[in-house]
Amino acid sequence: MDKPQIYITDEEKINCRKVVDAFAEIFDFEDLVIVNAENYGFVKLQYFKFPYGFDTATAFFNSQSLFDDLWTEWLETQLINLSVGTPMEEMDYGDILKCMSKEKQKEFFDKRVYFAEKTGIKSILDDTMQRVAKAF
């Protein structure tokens, strides 16, 4: 029997677990779950419909892409919540963000830093700090 294919390194398994743990607080509010699929990486399952299962499954093999995806989920949820019942409701996420005050935008980016720090992964924190510096 052939040895099973490995799609994720041991280091990235550890780092992806740290990312999932850092974002754990959002899973109570989102219709998603992240599953450790061992050698196959981490899988984001989203939009559960009984009895059919999840509509979307996305595999992640590195912690930076998982972090970016979960950050986007968090940010888009915040923007949707802020736009409900306003003219911004029909706008796309980028336009909604542009309508926010600089202070509110900074709050969002500060939350990205918060999540990056929670991971304890230097490369993710460095990337986040570069993105925040470009934004402001």
C-alpha positions as MATLAB code, in Angstrom:
seq = 'MDKPQIYITDEEKINCRKVVDAFAEIFDFEDLVIVNAENYGFVKLQYFKFPYGFDTATAFFNSQSLFDDLWTEWLETQLINLSVGTPMEEMDYGDILKCMSKEKQKEFFDKRVYFAEKTGIKSILDDTMQRVAKAF';
ca = [
       0.000    0.000    0.000;
       1.300    3.464   -0.885;
       2.144    5.938    1.818;
      -0.583    8.613    2.110;
       0.097   12.005    0.540;
       0.905   14.772    3.017;
      -0.326   18.236    2.077;
       0.665   20.210    5.176;
       3.890   20.307    7.177;
       3.975   19.575   10.893;
       4.998   23.187   11.547;
       2.014   24.501    9.582;
      -0.324   22.117   11.431;
       0.831   23.686   14.696;
       0.540   27.216   13.319;
      -2.895   26.599   11.796;
      -4.089   25.301   15.176;
      -2.826   28.541   16.758;
      -4.774   30.572   14.175;
      -7.943   28.581   14.808;
      -7.517   29.069   18.560;
      -6.968   32.827   18.089;
     -10.235   33.162   16.179;
     -12.224   30.756   18.381;
     -14.357   33.594   19.756;
     -15.896   34.245   16.325;
     -17.105   30.699   15.738;
     -20.052   31.236   18.077;
     -21.343   33.993   15.787;
     -20.469   32.573   12.376;
     -21.980   29.644   10.537;
     -18.617   27.905   10.208;
     -16.311   25.383   11.786;
     -12.623   24.653   11.200;
     -11.627   20.992   11.200;
      -8.114   19.573   11.504;
      -7.967   17.079    8.634;
      -4.481   15.917    9.690;
      -2.310   15.302    6.583;
      -4.855   17.115    4.401;
      -4.585   20.436    6.232;
      -7.333   22.389    7.937;
     -10.786   22.611    6.394;
     -13.280   25.438    6.846;
     -16.827   24.102    6.659;
     -19.468   26.752    6.177;
     -23.223   27.209    5.753;
     -24.656   24.044    7.302;
     -28.016   22.872    5.983;
     -29.647   19.918    7.671;
     -29.759   17.110    6.493;
     -27.451   17.838    3.555;
     -24.365   19.080    5.362;
     -22.122   22.024    4.621;
     -22.428   24.033    1.405;
     -18.799   25.138    1.350;
     -15.558   23.383    2.229;
     -12.237   25.206    1.848;
      -8.884   23.561    2.583;
      -5.929   25.455    4.048;
      -2.322   24.297    4.020;
      -0.621   27.317    5.563;
      -1.396   29.478    8.544;
      -1.137   32.846    6.766;
      -3.876   32.003    4.266;
      -6.056   30.609    7.064;
      -5.472   33.762    9.129;
      -6.320   36.020    6.170;
      -9.495   34.082    5.454;
     -10.736   34.121    9.047;
      -9.858   37.804    9.354;
     -11.924   38.501    6.220;
     -14.840   36.521    7.690;
     -14.672   38.587   10.876;
     -14.364   41.926    9.060;
     -17.176   41.217    6.582;
     -19.484   40.221    9.436;
     -18.730   43.509   11.202;
     -19.390   45.501    8.027;
     -22.673   43.689    7.380;
     -23.821   44.325   10.944;
     -22.962   48.029   10.694;
     -24.697   48.489    7.345;
     -28.028   46.785    8.109;
     -30.886   49.243    7.725;
     -28.699   51.946    6.179;
     -28.001   53.023    2.586;
     -24.662   51.194    2.932;
     -26.580   47.910    2.955;
     -26.379   47.757   -0.865;
     -22.648   48.577   -1.019;
     -19.803   46.111   -1.343;
     -17.471   45.569    1.603;
     -14.712   47.837    0.334;
     -17.102   50.750   -0.138;
     -18.654   50.233    3.290;
     -15.197   50.314    4.851;
     -14.385   53.554    3.002;
     -17.563   55.127    4.437;
     -16.379   54.428    7.966;
     -14.505   57.083    9.906;
     -10.732   56.734   10.168;
     -11.236   55.940   13.862;
     -13.606   53.066   13.040;
     -11.265   51.765   10.340;
      -8.425   51.867   12.876;
     -10.578   49.872   15.324;
     -10.946   47.183   12.667;
      -7.218   47.087   11.961;
      -6.466   47.064   15.686;
      -8.622   43.938   15.914;
      -6.524   42.350   13.158;
      -3.429   43.099   15.261;
      -5.220   41.600   18.280;
      -5.894   38.341   16.401;
      -2.330   38.269   15.017;
      -0.879   38.713   18.497;
      -3.141   35.935   19.814;
      -1.636   33.490   17.313;
       1.865   34.084   18.666;
       3.199   33.560   15.126;
       5.844   36.142   14.258;
       5.356   35.985   10.475;
       1.615   36.638   10.800;
       2.176   39.520   13.199;
       4.857   41.007   10.913;
       2.547   40.740    7.882;
      -0.298   42.335    9.839;
       1.865   45.216   11.026;
       2.970   45.889    7.432;
      -0.649   45.927    6.235;
      -1.719   48.255    9.034;
       1.208   50.592    8.304;
       0.168   50.767    4.628;
      -3.455   51.470    5.554;
      -2.580   54.345    7.867;
];
